[in-house]
PDB file of C-alpha atoms and ligand atoms in Angstrom:
ATOM      1  CA  MET A  27     -77.652-169.724 -30.383  1.00 83.00           C
ATOM      2  CA  PRO A  28     -79.206-172.105 -27.810  1.00 87.00           C
ATOM      3  CA  THR A  29     -77.286-172.736 -24.595  1.00 94.00           C
ATOM      4  CA  GLU A  30     -75.853-176.218 -24.072  1.00 95.00           C
ATOM      5  CA  MET A  31     -78.664-176.987 -21.607  1.00 96.00           C
ATOM      6  CA  GLU A  32     -81.284-175.912 -24.173  1.00 96.00           C
ATOM      7  CA  HIS A  33     -79.565-178.063 -26.789  1.00 97.00           C
ATOM      8  CA  ILE A  34     -79.538-181.048 -24.417  1.00 98.00           C
ATOM      9  CA  THR A  35     -83.210-180.492 -23.593  1.00 97.00           C
ATOM     10  CA  GLU A  36     -84.069-180.635 -27.267  1.00 97.00           C
ATOM     11  CA  HIS A  37     -81.931-183.642 -28.195  1.00 97.00           C
ATOM     12  CA  LEU A  38     -81.782-185.894 -25.121  1.00 98.00           C
ATOM     13  CA  PRO A  39     -85.040-187.777 -25.855  1.00 98.00           C
ATOM     14  CA  GLY A  40     -83.897-188.649 -29.401  1.00 98.00           C
ATOM     15  CA  TRP A  41     -80.397-189.733 -28.367  1.00 98.00           C
ATOM     16  CA  LEU A  42     -81.845-191.793 -25.560  1.00 98.00           C
ATOM     17  CA  GLU A  43     -84.054-193.671 -28.022  1.00 97.00           C
ATOM     18  CA  GLU A  44     -81.004-194.274 -30.237  1.00 97.00           C
ATOM     19  CA  SER A  45     -79.140-195.757 -27.249  1.00 98.00           C
ATOM     20  CA  ARG A  46     -81.953-198.092 -26.243  1.00 97.00           C
ATOM     21  CA  HIS A  47     -80.961-200.754 -28.787  1.00 96.00           C
ATOM     22  CA  ALA A  48     -77.701-201.312 -26.872  1.00 98.00           C
ATOM     23  CA  ALA A  49     -79.755-202.983 -24.123  1.00 97.00           C
ATOM     24  CA  SER A  50     -79.996-206.076 -26.335  1.00 95.00           C
ATOM     25  CA  GLU A  51     -76.190-206.483 -26.096  1.00 96.00           C
ATOM     26  CA  GLY A  52     -76.429-207.133 -22.353  1.00 97.00           C
ATOM     27  CA  LYS A  53     -78.346-208.992 -19.690  1.00 97.00           C
ATOM     28  CA  VAL A  54     -80.119-208.034 -16.457  1.00 98.00           C
ATOM     29  CA  ALA A  55     -78.226-209.160 -13.326  1.00 97.00           C
ATOM     30  CA  ASP A  56     -79.739-212.187 -11.642  1.00 96.00           C
ATOM     31  CA  TYR A  57     -77.160-213.247  -9.042  1.00 96.00           C
ATOM     32  CA  ILE A  58     -79.288-211.172  -6.658  1.00 96.00           C
ATOM     33  CA  PRO A  59     -82.542-212.933  -7.685  1.00 97.00           C
ATOM     34  CA  GLU A  60     -84.817-209.948  -7.041  1.00 97.00           C
ATOM     35  CA  LEU A  61     -82.897-207.795  -9.548  1.00 97.00           C
ATOM     36  CA  ALA A  62     -83.846-210.171 -12.377  1.00 97.00           C
ATOM     37  CA  HIS A  63     -87.367-208.648 -12.521  1.00 96.00           C
ATOM     38  CA  ALA A  64     -86.078-205.295 -13.852  1.00 98.00           C
ATOM     39  CA  PRO A  65     -87.277-204.310 -17.359  1.00 97.00           C
ATOM     40  CA  ALA A  66     -84.295-205.126 -19.600  1.00 96.00           C
ATOM     41  CA  ASP A  67     -84.847-202.476 -22.252  1.00 94.00           C
ATOM     42  CA  ALA A  68     -85.722-199.598 -19.938  1.00 98.00           C
ATOM     43  CA  LEU A  69     -83.528-196.528 -20.284  1.00 98.00           C
ATOM     44  CA  GLY A  70     -83.884-193.252 -18.397  1.00 98.00           C
ATOM     45  CA  CYS A  71     -81.677-190.227 -17.865  1.00 98.00           C
ATOM     46  CA  THR A  72     -81.903-187.049 -15.790  1.00 98.00           C
ATOM     47  CA  LEU A  73     -79.393-184.235 -15.966  1.00 98.00           C
ATOM     48  CA  ILE A  74     -79.264-181.260 -13.579  1.00 97.00           C
ATOM     49  CA  ASP A  75     -77.144-178.147 -14.085  1.00 96.00           C
ATOM     50  CA  THR A  76     -75.697-175.812 -11.441  1.00 91.00           C
ATOM     51  CA  ASN A  77     -78.740-173.564 -11.625  1.00 92.00           C
ATOM     52  CA  GLY A  78     -80.967-176.502 -10.760  1.00 94.00           C
ATOM     53  CA  ASN A  79     -82.394-176.746 -14.285  1.00 96.00           C
ATOM     54  CA  THR A  80     -83.432-180.334 -14.929  1.00 97.00           C
ATOM     55  CA  VAL A  81     -83.759-182.326 -18.150  1.00 98.00           C
ATOM     56  CA  THR A  82     -85.296-185.734 -18.074  1.00 97.00           C
ATOM     57  CA  ALA A  83     -85.877-188.360 -20.775  1.00 98.00           C
ATOM     58  CA  GLY A  84     -87.032-191.956 -21.078  1.00 98.00           C
ATOM     59  CA  ASP A  85     -88.012-194.206 -18.177  1.00 97.00           C
ATOM     60  CA  CYS A  86     -87.229-191.812 -15.361  1.00 92.00           C
ATOM     61  CA  SER A  87     -90.103-192.833 -13.151  1.00 92.00           C
ATOM     62  CA  LEU A  88     -88.363-196.186 -12.588  1.00 97.00           C
ATOM     63  CA  SER A  89     -87.022-196.705  -9.061  1.00 98.00           C
ATOM     64  CA  PHE A  90     -83.955-198.873  -8.667  1.00 98.00           C
ATOM     65  CA  THR A  91     -81.508-199.844  -5.959  1.00 98.00           C
ATOM     66  CA  MET A  92     -78.192-198.034  -5.868  1.00 98.00           C
ATOM     67  CA  GLN A  93     -76.047-201.156  -5.384  1.00 98.00           C
ATOM     68  CA  SER A  94     -72.413-200.226  -5.990  1.00 98.00           C
ATOM     69  CA  ILE A  95     -73.203-196.556  -6.580  1.00 98.00           C
ATOM     70  CA  SER A  96     -73.816-196.387  -2.828  1.00 98.00           C
ATOM     71  CA  LYS A  97     -70.129-197.153  -2.243  1.00 98.00           C
ATOM     72  CA  VAL A  98     -69.109-193.635  -3.285  1.00 98.00           C
ATOM     73  CA  PHE A  99     -71.251-192.017  -0.608  1.00 98.00           C
ATOM     74  CA  THR A 100     -70.458-194.504   2.137  1.00 98.00           C
ATOM     75  CA  LEU A 101     -66.789-193.803   1.411  1.00 98.00           C
ATOM     76  CA  LEU A 102     -67.482-190.088   1.820  1.00 98.00           C
ATOM     77  CA  LEU A 103     -69.251-190.657   5.131  1.00 98.00           C
ATOM     78  CA  ALA A 104     -66.403-192.902   6.357  1.00 98.00           C
ATOM     79  CA  LEU A 105     -63.901-190.166   5.444  1.00 98.00           C
ATOM     80  CA  MET A 106     -65.995-187.626   7.349  1.00 98.00           C
ATOM     81  CA  ASP A 107     -66.326-190.019  10.321  1.00 98.00           C
ATOM     82  CA  ARG A 108     -62.741-191.284  10.533  1.00 98.00           C
ATOM     83  CA  GLY A 109     -60.446-189.136   8.362  1.00 98.00           C
ATOM     84  CA  GLU A 110     -58.174-190.050   5.488  1.00 98.00           C
ATOM     85  CA  GLU A 111     -55.423-191.826   7.419  1.00 98.00           C
ATOM     86  CA  ARG A 112     -57.701-194.334   9.138  1.00 97.00           C
ATOM     87  CA  VAL A 113     -59.705-195.033   5.975  1.00 98.00           C
ATOM     88  CA  PHE A 114     -56.601-195.736   3.909  1.00 98.00           C
ATOM     89  CA  ASN A 115     -55.222-198.036   6.578  1.00 96.00           C
ATOM     90  CA  HIS A 116     -58.110-200.307   5.634  1.00 96.00           C
ATOM     91  CA  VAL A 117     -58.308-199.948   1.836  1.00 97.00           C
ATOM     92  CA  GLY A 118     -55.900-199.023  -0.948  1.00 96.00           C
ATOM     93  CA  MET A 119     -56.092-196.419  -3.695  1.00 96.00           C
ATOM     94  CA  GLU A 120     -55.473-198.510  -6.801  1.00 93.00           C
ATOM     95  CA  PRO A 121     -57.694-200.060  -9.472  1.00 92.00           C
ATOM     96  CA  SER A 122     -57.704-203.839  -9.163  1.00 87.00           C
ATOM     97  CA  GLY A 123     -58.078-204.744 -12.829  1.00 83.00           C
ATOM     98  CA  ASP A 124     -60.348-207.586 -11.717  1.00 84.00           C
ATOM     99  CA  ASP A 125     -64.104-208.093 -11.428  1.00 84.00           C
ATOM    100  CA  TYR A 126     -65.826-206.224  -8.601  1.00 86.00           C
ATOM    101  CA  ASN A 127     -66.338-209.338  -6.511  1.00 87.00           C
ATOM    102  CA  SER A 128     -62.987-210.981  -7.219  1.00 85.00           C
ATOM    103  CA  MET A 129     -60.911-212.435  -4.426  1.00 83.00           C
ATOM    104  CA  LEU A 130     -57.838-213.021  -6.544  1.00 83.00           C
ATOM    105  CA  LYS A 131     -55.627-210.162  -5.398  1.00 83.00           C
ATOM    106  CA  LEU A 132     -56.894-210.075  -1.828  1.00 84.00           C
ATOM    107  CA  GLU A 133     -54.383-212.736  -0.917  1.00 82.00           C
ATOM    108  CA  LEU A 134     -51.739-212.046  -3.527  1.00 82.00           C
ATOM    109  CA  VAL A 135     -50.512-208.536  -2.763  1.00 81.00           C
ATOM    110  CA  GLU A 136     -50.991-207.006   0.694  1.00 83.00           C
ATOM    111  CA  PRO A 137     -52.957-209.841   2.301  1.00 79.00           C
ATOM    112  CA  GLY A 138     -56.480-208.852   3.204  1.00 84.00           C
ATOM    113  CA  LYS A 139     -56.221-205.180   2.228  1.00 92.00           C
ATOM    114  CA  PRO A 140     -58.678-204.494  -0.611  1.00 95.00           C
ATOM    115  CA  PHE A 141     -57.208-202.571  -3.552  1.00 94.00           C
ATOM    116  CA  ASN A 142     -59.784-199.767  -3.375  1.00 96.00           C
ATOM    117  CA  PRO A 143     -63.074-198.825  -1.651  1.00 97.00           C
ATOM    118  CA  LEU A 144     -65.267-199.448  -4.708  1.00 96.00           C
ATOM    119  CA  ILE A 145     -64.714-203.182  -5.179  1.00 95.00           C
ATOM    120  CA  ASN A 146     -66.970-205.268  -2.932  1.00 96.00           C
ATOM    121  CA  ALA A 147     -64.239-206.236  -0.445  1.00 96.00           C
ATOM    122  CA  GLY A 148     -63.190-202.585  -0.079  1.00 97.00           C
ATOM    123  CA  ALA A 149     -66.758-201.374   0.287  1.00 98.00           C
ATOM    124  CA  ILE A 150     -67.485-203.909   3.035  1.00 98.00           C
ATOM    125  CA  ALA A 151     -64.359-202.716   4.893  1.00 97.00           C
ATOM    126  CA  ILE A 152     -65.565-199.116   4.498  1.00 98.00           C
ATOM    127  CA  THR A 153     -69.081-199.863   5.762  1.00 98.00           C
ATOM    128  CA  ALA A 154     -67.530-201.320   8.929  1.00 98.00           C
ATOM    129  CA  LEU A 155     -65.887-197.925   9.581  1.00 98.00           C
ATOM    130  CA  ILE A 156     -69.163-195.983   9.743  1.00 98.00           C
ATOM    131  CA  LYS A 157     -69.768-194.669  13.263  1.00 98.00           C
ATOM    132  CA  GLY A 158     -72.703-195.991  15.289  1.00 97.00           C
ATOM    133  CA  ASP A 159     -73.356-197.979  18.466  1.00 96.00           C
ATOM    134  CA  SER A 160     -75.414-200.592  16.633  1.00 97.00           C
ATOM    135  CA  THR A 161     -75.920-201.807  13.068  1.00 97.00           C
ATOM    136  CA  ASP A 162     -79.249-199.949  13.028  1.00 98.00           C
ATOM    137  CA  GLU A 163     -77.537-196.730  14.015  1.00 98.00           C
ATOM    138  CA  GLN A 164     -74.808-197.244  11.399  1.00 98.00           C
ATOM    139  CA  PHE A 165     -77.382-197.855   8.687  1.00 98.00           C
ATOM    140  CA  THR A 166     -79.573-194.943   9.793  1.00 98.00           C
ATOM    141  CA  ARG A 167     -76.573-192.622   9.590  1.00 98.00           C
ATOM    142  CA  ILE A 168     -75.805-193.870   6.065  1.00 98.00           C
ATOM    143  CA  ARG A 169     -79.449-193.512   4.977  1.00 98.00           C
ATOM    144  CA  ASP A 170     -79.757-190.022   6.453  1.00 98.00           C
ATOM    145  CA  PHE A 171     -76.545-188.926   4.752  1.00 98.00           C
ATOM    146  CA  PHE A 172     -77.886-190.188   1.399  1.00 98.00           C
ATOM    147  CA  ARG A 173     -81.177-188.358   2.061  1.00 98.00           C
ATOM    148  CA  THR A 174     -79.292-185.135   2.713  1.00 97.00           C
ATOM    149  CA  ILE A 175     -77.151-185.438  -0.412  1.00 98.00           C
ATOM    150  CA  ALA A 176     -80.170-186.305  -2.583  1.00 97.00           C
ATOM    151  CA  GLY A 177     -82.263-183.567  -0.956  1.00 95.00           C
ATOM    152  CA  ASN A 178     -85.015-186.117  -0.372  1.00 96.00           C
ATOM    153  CA  PRO A 179     -86.215-187.199   3.092  1.00 97.00           C
ATOM    154  CA  ASP A 180     -88.032-190.284   1.799  1.00 97.00           C
ATOM    155  CA  ILE A 181     -85.139-192.329   0.438  1.00 98.00           C
ATOM    156  CA  ASP A 182     -85.120-195.797   2.004  1.00 98.00           C
ATOM    157  CA  TYR A 183     -84.051-199.326   1.227  1.00 98.00           C
ATOM    158  CA  ASN A 184     -85.968-201.894  -0.782  1.00 98.00           C
ATOM    159  CA  HIS A 185     -86.702-204.798   1.576  1.00 98.00           C
ATOM    160  CA  GLY A 186     -87.200-207.344  -1.220  1.00 98.00           C
ATOM    161  CA  VAL A 187     -83.827-206.636  -2.815  1.00 98.00           C
ATOM    162  CA  TYR A 188     -82.121-206.506   0.595  1.00 98.00           C
ATOM    163  CA  THR A 189     -83.535-209.899   1.614  1.00 98.00           C
ATOM    164  CA  SER A 190     -82.742-211.387  -1.761  1.00 98.00           C
ATOM    165  CA  GLU A 191     -79.067-210.373  -1.497  1.00 98.00           C
ATOM    166  CA  GLN A 192     -78.867-211.295   2.178  1.00 97.00           C
ATOM    167  CA  GLN A 193     -79.985-214.868   1.389  1.00 97.00           C
ATOM    168  CA  THR A 194     -77.684-215.438  -1.572  1.00 97.00           C
ATOM    169  CA  ALA A 195     -74.492-213.440  -0.915  1.00 97.00           C
ATOM    170  CA  HIS A 196     -72.129-216.366  -0.438  1.00 96.00           C
ATOM    171  CA  ARG A 197     -69.272-214.641  -2.208  1.00 96.00           C
ATOM    172  CA  ASN A 198     -69.579-211.401  -0.221  1.00 97.00           C
ATOM    173  CA  ARG A 199     -69.691-213.520   2.940  1.00 97.00           C
ATOM    174  CA  SER A 200     -66.472-215.226   1.984  1.00 96.00           C
ATOM    175  CA  LEU A 201     -64.829-211.876   1.176  1.00 95.00           C
ATOM    176  CA  ALA A 202     -65.900-210.501   4.557  1.00 96.00           C
ATOM    177  CA  TYR A 203     -64.589-213.530   6.471  1.00 95.00           C
ATOM    178  CA  PHE A 204     -61.308-213.166   4.627  1.00 94.00           C
ATOM    179  CA  LEU A 205     -61.164-209.500   5.680  1.00 95.00           C
ATOM    180  CA  LYS A 206     -61.809-210.514   9.265  1.00 95.00           C
ATOM    181  CA  ASP A 207     -59.131-213.212   9.165  1.00 93.00           C
ATOM    182  CA  ASN A 208     -56.670-210.500   8.089  1.00 93.00           C
ATOM    183  CA  ASP A 209     -57.775-207.946  10.704  1.00 93.00           C
ATOM    184  CA  VAL A 210     -59.156-205.524   8.099  1.00 94.00           C
ATOM    185  CA  LEU A 211     -62.386-206.122   9.988  1.00 96.00           C
ATOM    186  CA  SER A 212     -61.561-205.870  13.685  1.00 92.00           C
ATOM    187  CA  ASP A 213     -62.052-208.700  16.182  1.00 89.00           C
ATOM    188  CA  ASP A 214     -65.151-207.066  17.641  1.00 90.00           C
ATOM    189  CA  THR A 215     -66.813-206.658  14.220  1.00 93.00           C
ATOM    190  CA  GLU A 216     -69.286-209.457  13.466  1.00 96.00           C
ATOM    191  CA  VAL A 217     -69.228-210.380   9.776  1.00 97.00           C
ATOM    192  CA  GLU A 218     -73.014-210.781   9.606  1.00 97.00           C
ATOM    193  CA  ASP A 219     -73.507-207.360  11.211  1.00 98.00           C
ATOM    194  CA  VAL A 220     -71.343-205.471   8.747  1.00 98.00           C
ATOM    195  CA  LEU A 221     -72.881-207.393   5.828  1.00 98.00           C
ATOM    196  CA  ASP A 222     -76.359-206.519   7.057  1.00 98.00           C
ATOM    197  CA  VAL A 223     -75.542-202.800   6.912  1.00 98.00           C
ATOM    198  CA  TYR A 224     -73.803-203.257   3.541  1.00 98.00           C
ATOM    199  CA  PHE A 225     -76.805-205.074   1.983  1.00 98.00           C
ATOM    200  CA  ARG A 226     -79.227-202.403   3.225  1.00 98.00           C
ATOM    201  CA  GLN A 227     -76.938-199.673   1.899  1.00 98.00           C
ATOM    202  CA  CYS A 228     -76.789-201.382  -1.529  1.00 98.00           C
ATOM    203  CA  ALA A 229     -80.603-201.695  -1.517  1.00 98.00           C
ATOM    204  CA  LEU A 230     -81.205-197.946  -1.001  1.00 98.00           C
ATOM    205  CA  GLU A 231     -83.663-197.014  -3.702  1.00 98.00           C
ATOM    206  CA  VAL A 232     -83.560-193.936  -5.939  1.00 98.00           C
ATOM    207  CA  ASN A 233     -84.733-192.709  -9.306  1.00 98.00           C
ATOM    208  CA  CYS A 234     -82.734-190.890 -11.991  1.00 98.00           C
ATOM    209  CA  GLU A 235     -83.517-187.446 -10.633  1.00 97.00           C
ATOM    210  CA  GLN A 236     -82.386-188.294  -7.099  1.00 98.00           C
ATOM    211  CA  LEU A 237     -79.214-189.829  -8.516  1.00 98.00           C
ATOM    212  CA  ALA A 238     -78.578-186.738 -10.639  1.00 98.00           C
ATOM    213  CA  ARG A 239     -78.984-184.565  -7.522  1.00 97.00           C
ATOM    214  CA  MET A 240     -76.407-186.644  -5.695  1.00 98.00           C
ATOM    215  CA  GLY A 241     -74.074-186.255  -8.671  1.00 98.00           C
ATOM    216  CA  MET A 242     -74.728-182.536  -8.682  1.00 97.00           C
ATOM    217  CA  VAL A 243     -73.474-182.170  -5.095  1.00 98.00           C
ATOM    218  CA  LEU A 244     -70.187-183.763  -6.188  1.00 98.00           C
ATOM    219  CA  ALA A 245     -70.078-181.669  -9.374  1.00 98.00           C
ATOM    220  CA  ASN A 246     -70.630-178.638  -7.158  1.00 97.00           C
ATOM    221  CA  GLY A 247     -67.619-179.408  -4.954  1.00 98.00           C
ATOM    222  CA  GLY A 248     -69.659-180.777  -2.028  1.00 98.00           C
ATOM    223  CA  PHE A 249     -72.046-177.824  -1.710  1.00 97.00           C
ATOM    224  CA  ASP A 250     -75.838-178.086  -1.694  1.00 94.00           C
ATOM    225  CA  LEU A 251     -77.291-176.395  -4.767  1.00 88.00           C
ATOM    226  CA  VAL A 252     -80.246-174.851  -2.999  1.00 88.00           C
ATOM    227  CA  THR A 253     -78.920-173.858   0.425  1.00 90.00           C
ATOM    228  CA  GLY A 254     -75.279-173.327  -0.545  1.00 93.00           C
ATOM    229  CA  GLN A 255     -74.347-175.303   2.567  1.00 96.00           C
ATOM    230  CA  GLU A 256     -71.130-177.379   2.528  1.00 98.00           C
ATOM    231  CA  LEU A 257     -72.322-180.994   2.807  1.00 98.00           C
ATOM    232  CA  ILE A 258     -68.970-182.678   2.137  1.00 98.00           C
ATOM    233  CA  PRO A 259     -65.448-181.209   2.550  1.00 98.00           C
ATOM    234  CA  TYR A 260     -63.916-180.522  -0.864  1.00 98.00           C
ATOM    235  CA  ARG A 261     -60.872-182.740  -0.207  1.00 98.00           C
ATOM    236  CA  TYR A 262     -63.169-185.755   0.199  1.00 98.00           C
ATOM    237  CA  VAL A 263     -65.125-184.864  -2.936  1.00 98.00           C
ATOM    238  CA  GLN A 264     -61.775-184.840  -4.758  1.00 98.00           C
ATOM    239  CA  ILE A 265     -60.987-188.324  -3.433  1.00 98.00           C
ATOM    240  CA  ALA A 266     -64.423-189.647  -4.448  1.00 98.00           C
ATOM    241  CA  LYS A 267     -64.223-188.167  -7.950  1.00 98.00           C
ATOM    242  CA  THR A 268     -60.745-189.623  -8.433  1.00 98.00           C
ATOM    243  CA  PHE A 269     -61.916-193.103  -7.444  1.00 98.00           C
ATOM    244  CA  MET A 270     -64.875-192.723  -9.803  1.00 98.00           C
ATOM    245  CA  VAL A 271     -62.475-192.052 -12.674  1.00 98.00           C
ATOM    246  CA  THR A 272     -59.964-194.781 -11.795  1.00 97.00           C
ATOM    247  CA  CYS A 273     -62.297-197.498 -10.439  1.00 96.00           C
ATOM    248  CA  GLY A 274     -65.930-196.359 -10.858  1.00 97.00           C
ATOM    249  CA  MET A 275     -66.709-198.534 -13.862  1.00 96.00           C
ATOM    250  CA  TYR A 276     -64.677-201.447 -12.470  1.00 89.00           C
ATOM    251  CA  ASN A 277     -62.215-202.982 -14.872  1.00 91.00           C
ATOM    252  CA  ALA A 278     -63.804-201.021 -17.697  1.00 95.00           C
ATOM    253  CA  SER A 279     -62.795-197.730 -16.038  1.00 96.00           C
ATOM    254  CA  GLY A 280     -59.879-197.143 -18.436  1.00 97.00           C
ATOM    255  CA  GLU A 281     -62.089-197.648 -21.474  1.00 97.00           C
ATOM    256  CA  PHE A 282     -64.785-195.355 -20.048  1.00 98.00           C
ATOM    257  CA  ALA A 283     -62.136-192.699 -19.277  1.00 98.00           C
ATOM    258  CA  ILE A 284     -61.123-192.768 -22.925  1.00 98.00           C
ATOM    259  CA  GLN A 285     -64.644-192.974 -24.371  1.00 97.00           C
ATOM    260  CA  ALA A 286     -66.429-190.527 -22.029  1.00 98.00           C
ATOM    261  CA  GLY A 287     -63.792-189.032 -19.714  1.00 98.00           C
ATOM    262  CA  ILE A 288     -66.067-188.058 -16.825  1.00 98.00           C
ATOM    263  CA  PRO A 289     -66.272-189.348 -13.229  1.00 98.00           C
ATOM    264  CA  ALA A 290     -68.930-192.065 -13.044  1.00 98.00           C
ATOM    265  CA  LYS A 291     -70.022-194.975 -10.866  1.00 98.00           C
ATOM    266  CA  SER A 292     -72.120-197.901 -11.959  1.00 98.00           C
ATOM    267  CA  GLY A 293     -74.272-200.367 -10.040  1.00 98.00           C
ATOM    268  CA  VAL A 294     -75.413-203.860 -10.846  1.00 97.00           C
ATOM    269  CA  SER A 295     -79.071-202.764 -10.975  1.00 98.00           C
ATOM    270  CA  GLY A 296     -78.111-200.785 -14.102  1.00 98.00           C
ATOM    271  CA  GLY A 297     -77.793-197.342 -12.555  1.00 98.00           C
ATOM    272  CA  ILE A 298     -74.939-195.001 -13.395  1.00 98.00           C
ATOM    273  CA  LEU A 299     -74.186-191.790 -11.534  1.00 98.00           C
ATOM    274  CA  ALA A 300     -72.022-189.429 -13.571  1.00 98.00           C
ATOM    275  CA  LEU A 301     -70.971-185.809 -13.334  1.00 98.00           C
ATOM    276  CA  VAL A 302     -69.321-183.069 -15.295  1.00 98.00           C
ATOM    277  CA  PRO A 303     -67.320-181.096 -12.710  1.00 98.00           C
ATOM    278  CA  GLY A 304     -68.726-177.634 -12.078  1.00 97.00           C
ATOM    279  CA  ARG A 305     -71.544-178.227 -14.566  1.00 97.00           C
ATOM    280  CA  TYR A 306     -73.844-181.264 -14.393  1.00 98.00           C
ATOM    281  CA  GLY A 307     -75.025-184.105 -12.198  1.00 98.00           C
ATOM    282  CA  ILE A 308     -76.363-187.043 -14.219  1.00 98.00           C
ATOM    283  CA  GLY A 309     -78.443-190.085 -13.243  1.00 98.00           C
ATOM    284  CA  VAL A 310     -78.976-192.956 -15.686  1.00 98.00           C
ATOM    285  CA  ILE A 311     -80.851-196.266 -15.428  1.00 98.00           C
ATOM    286  CA  GLY A 312     -80.588-199.115 -17.949  1.00 98.00           C
ATOM    287  CA  PRO A 313     -80.841-202.545 -16.265  1.00 98.00           C
ATOM    288  CA  SER A 314     -79.237-204.601 -19.028  1.00 98.00           C
ATOM    289  CA  LEU A 315     -75.531-205.056 -18.197  1.00 98.00           C
ATOM    290  CA  ASN A 316     -72.405-206.021 -20.103  1.00 97.00           C
ATOM    291  CA  ARG A 317     -70.032-208.718 -18.843  1.00 94.00           C
ATOM    292  CA  LYS A 318     -68.182-206.235 -16.646  1.00 93.00           C
ATOM    293  CA  GLY A 319     -71.364-205.185 -14.840  1.00 94.00           C
ATOM    294  CA  ASN A 320     -72.018-201.811 -16.521  1.00 97.00           C
ATOM    295  CA  SER A 321     -75.303-200.764 -18.177  1.00 98.00           C
ATOM    296  CA  THR A 322     -74.899-201.267 -21.937  1.00 98.00           C
ATOM    297  CA  ALA A 323     -77.452-198.645 -22.995  1.00 98.00           C
ATOM    298  CA  GLY A 324     -76.351-196.294 -20.209  1.00 98.00           C
ATOM    299  CA  LEU A 325     -72.748-196.444 -21.430  1.00 98.00           C
ATOM    300  CA  HIS A 326     -73.872-195.837 -24.991  1.00 98.00           C
ATOM    301  CA  LEU A 327     -75.838-192.728 -23.978  1.00 98.00           C
ATOM    302  CA  LEU A 328     -73.134-191.225 -21.730  1.00 98.00           C
ATOM    303  CA  GLN A 329     -70.476-191.717 -24.397  1.00 98.00           C
ATOM    304  CA  LYS A 330     -72.713-190.030 -26.956  1.00 98.00           C
ATOM    305  CA  LEU A 331     -73.402-187.044 -24.675  1.00 98.00           C
ATOM    306  CA  SER A 332     -69.758-186.631 -23.703  1.00 98.00           C
ATOM    307  CA  ALA A 333     -68.554-186.756 -27.314  1.00 98.00           C
ATOM    308  CA  GLN A 334     -71.288-184.366 -28.450  1.00 98.00           C
ATOM    309  CA  TYR A 335     -70.467-181.704 -25.843  1.00 98.00           C
ATOM    310  CA  ASN A 336     -66.767-182.403 -25.391  1.00 98.00           C
ATOM    311  CA  TRP A 337     -67.170-183.130 -21.688  1.00 98.00           C
ATOM    312  CA  SER A 338     -64.010-185.174 -21.191  1.00 98.00           C
ATOM    313  CA  ILE A 339     -61.981-183.769 -18.313  1.00 98.00           C
ATOM    314  CA  PHE A 340     -58.744-184.988 -19.942  1.00 97.00           C
TER     315      PHE A 340
HETATM  316  O1  LIG B  16     -72.337-206.651  -3.348  1.00 70.58           O
HETATM  317  C1  LIG B  16     -72.874-206.813  -4.442  1.00 70.58           C
HETATM  318  O2  LIG B  16     -72.546-207.713  -5.204  1.00 70.58           O
HETATM  319  C2  LIG B  16     -73.950-205.835  -4.858  1.00 70.58           C
HETATM  320  N1  LIG B  16     -74.748-205.463  -3.727  1.00 70.58           N
HETATM  321  C3  LIG B  16     -73.345-204.602  -5.481  1.00 70.58           C
HETATM  322  C4  LIG B  16     -72.436-204.911  -6.657  1.00 70.58           C
HETATM  323  C5  LIG B  16     -72.477-203.911  -7.744  1.00 70.58           C
HETATM  324  O3  LIG B  16     -73.353-203.100  -7.887  1.00 70.58           O
HETATM  325  C6  LIG B  16     -71.394-204.022  -8.742  1.00 70.58           C
HETATM  326  N2  LIG B  16     -71.712-203.207  -9.877  1.00 70.58           N
HETATM  327  N3  LIG B  16     -71.517-203.157 -10.965  1.00 70.58           N
END
């Protein structure tokens, strides 16, 4: 009887090819102009188990920017920098039910306080909490933390994608000014400074294997696979995993919880980081997105894998 990992190794390439067709149901994001160049029907997936065994299939050599996936790890760094109480003074803990860049509820409920740290408004508020005497220092601390979690000292941001977002991010600018007006961003925080760090963070570039490694650290309770060192306190890993389940796929998080039932976080470049607690870290790229901003082929593949191996945590 083959182990599950052996079974995955044998079948992943075939299932991935079966999922590829779902790319035609979506569209590559173009509101950040530079993202529009991504190959629409690419699909890649890497899966790493707790012994470090790695399975890879499809277009895994593709590099892509993390975009919203970065929000999970910036949240973790903010929790490590400032603690739970301070972080949750600035953002809530609830799904918004709206699009990731919506401003609707920002004014309606608790004025200025974003519903959660994974929508854009919440993530901008979180980035402002990262310690550092300058924006460069804040960004360098974020980048170095990502390098540590991914076990890769070369991770850096894509200048083209950063510049492209920086020049077109009118909606994020308006969200950030609204946060400042409501003191979620403090008086001494310059909107353009925090956005600059946020855009660089979103433009951090990875491939499926690096993403799977980052997922593996969360699946492994915050401990590095190789060194056994605690990289993130378990309590904060718990918080991150919970947000991934409740808000990670935006206002499709409920549907994904039913269809796949594993913590996951998507990004508008088509990446998805997913994990099976105690077992696997998974990195997926499929640039074609559905209306809610999630990779169509990536969703198809993760739902197939979860159903096949009964991964749902529920
Ligand atoms: O702020 C933005 O709009 C992008 N840098 C990130 C958004 C994103 O990835 C949402 N994902 N589905």
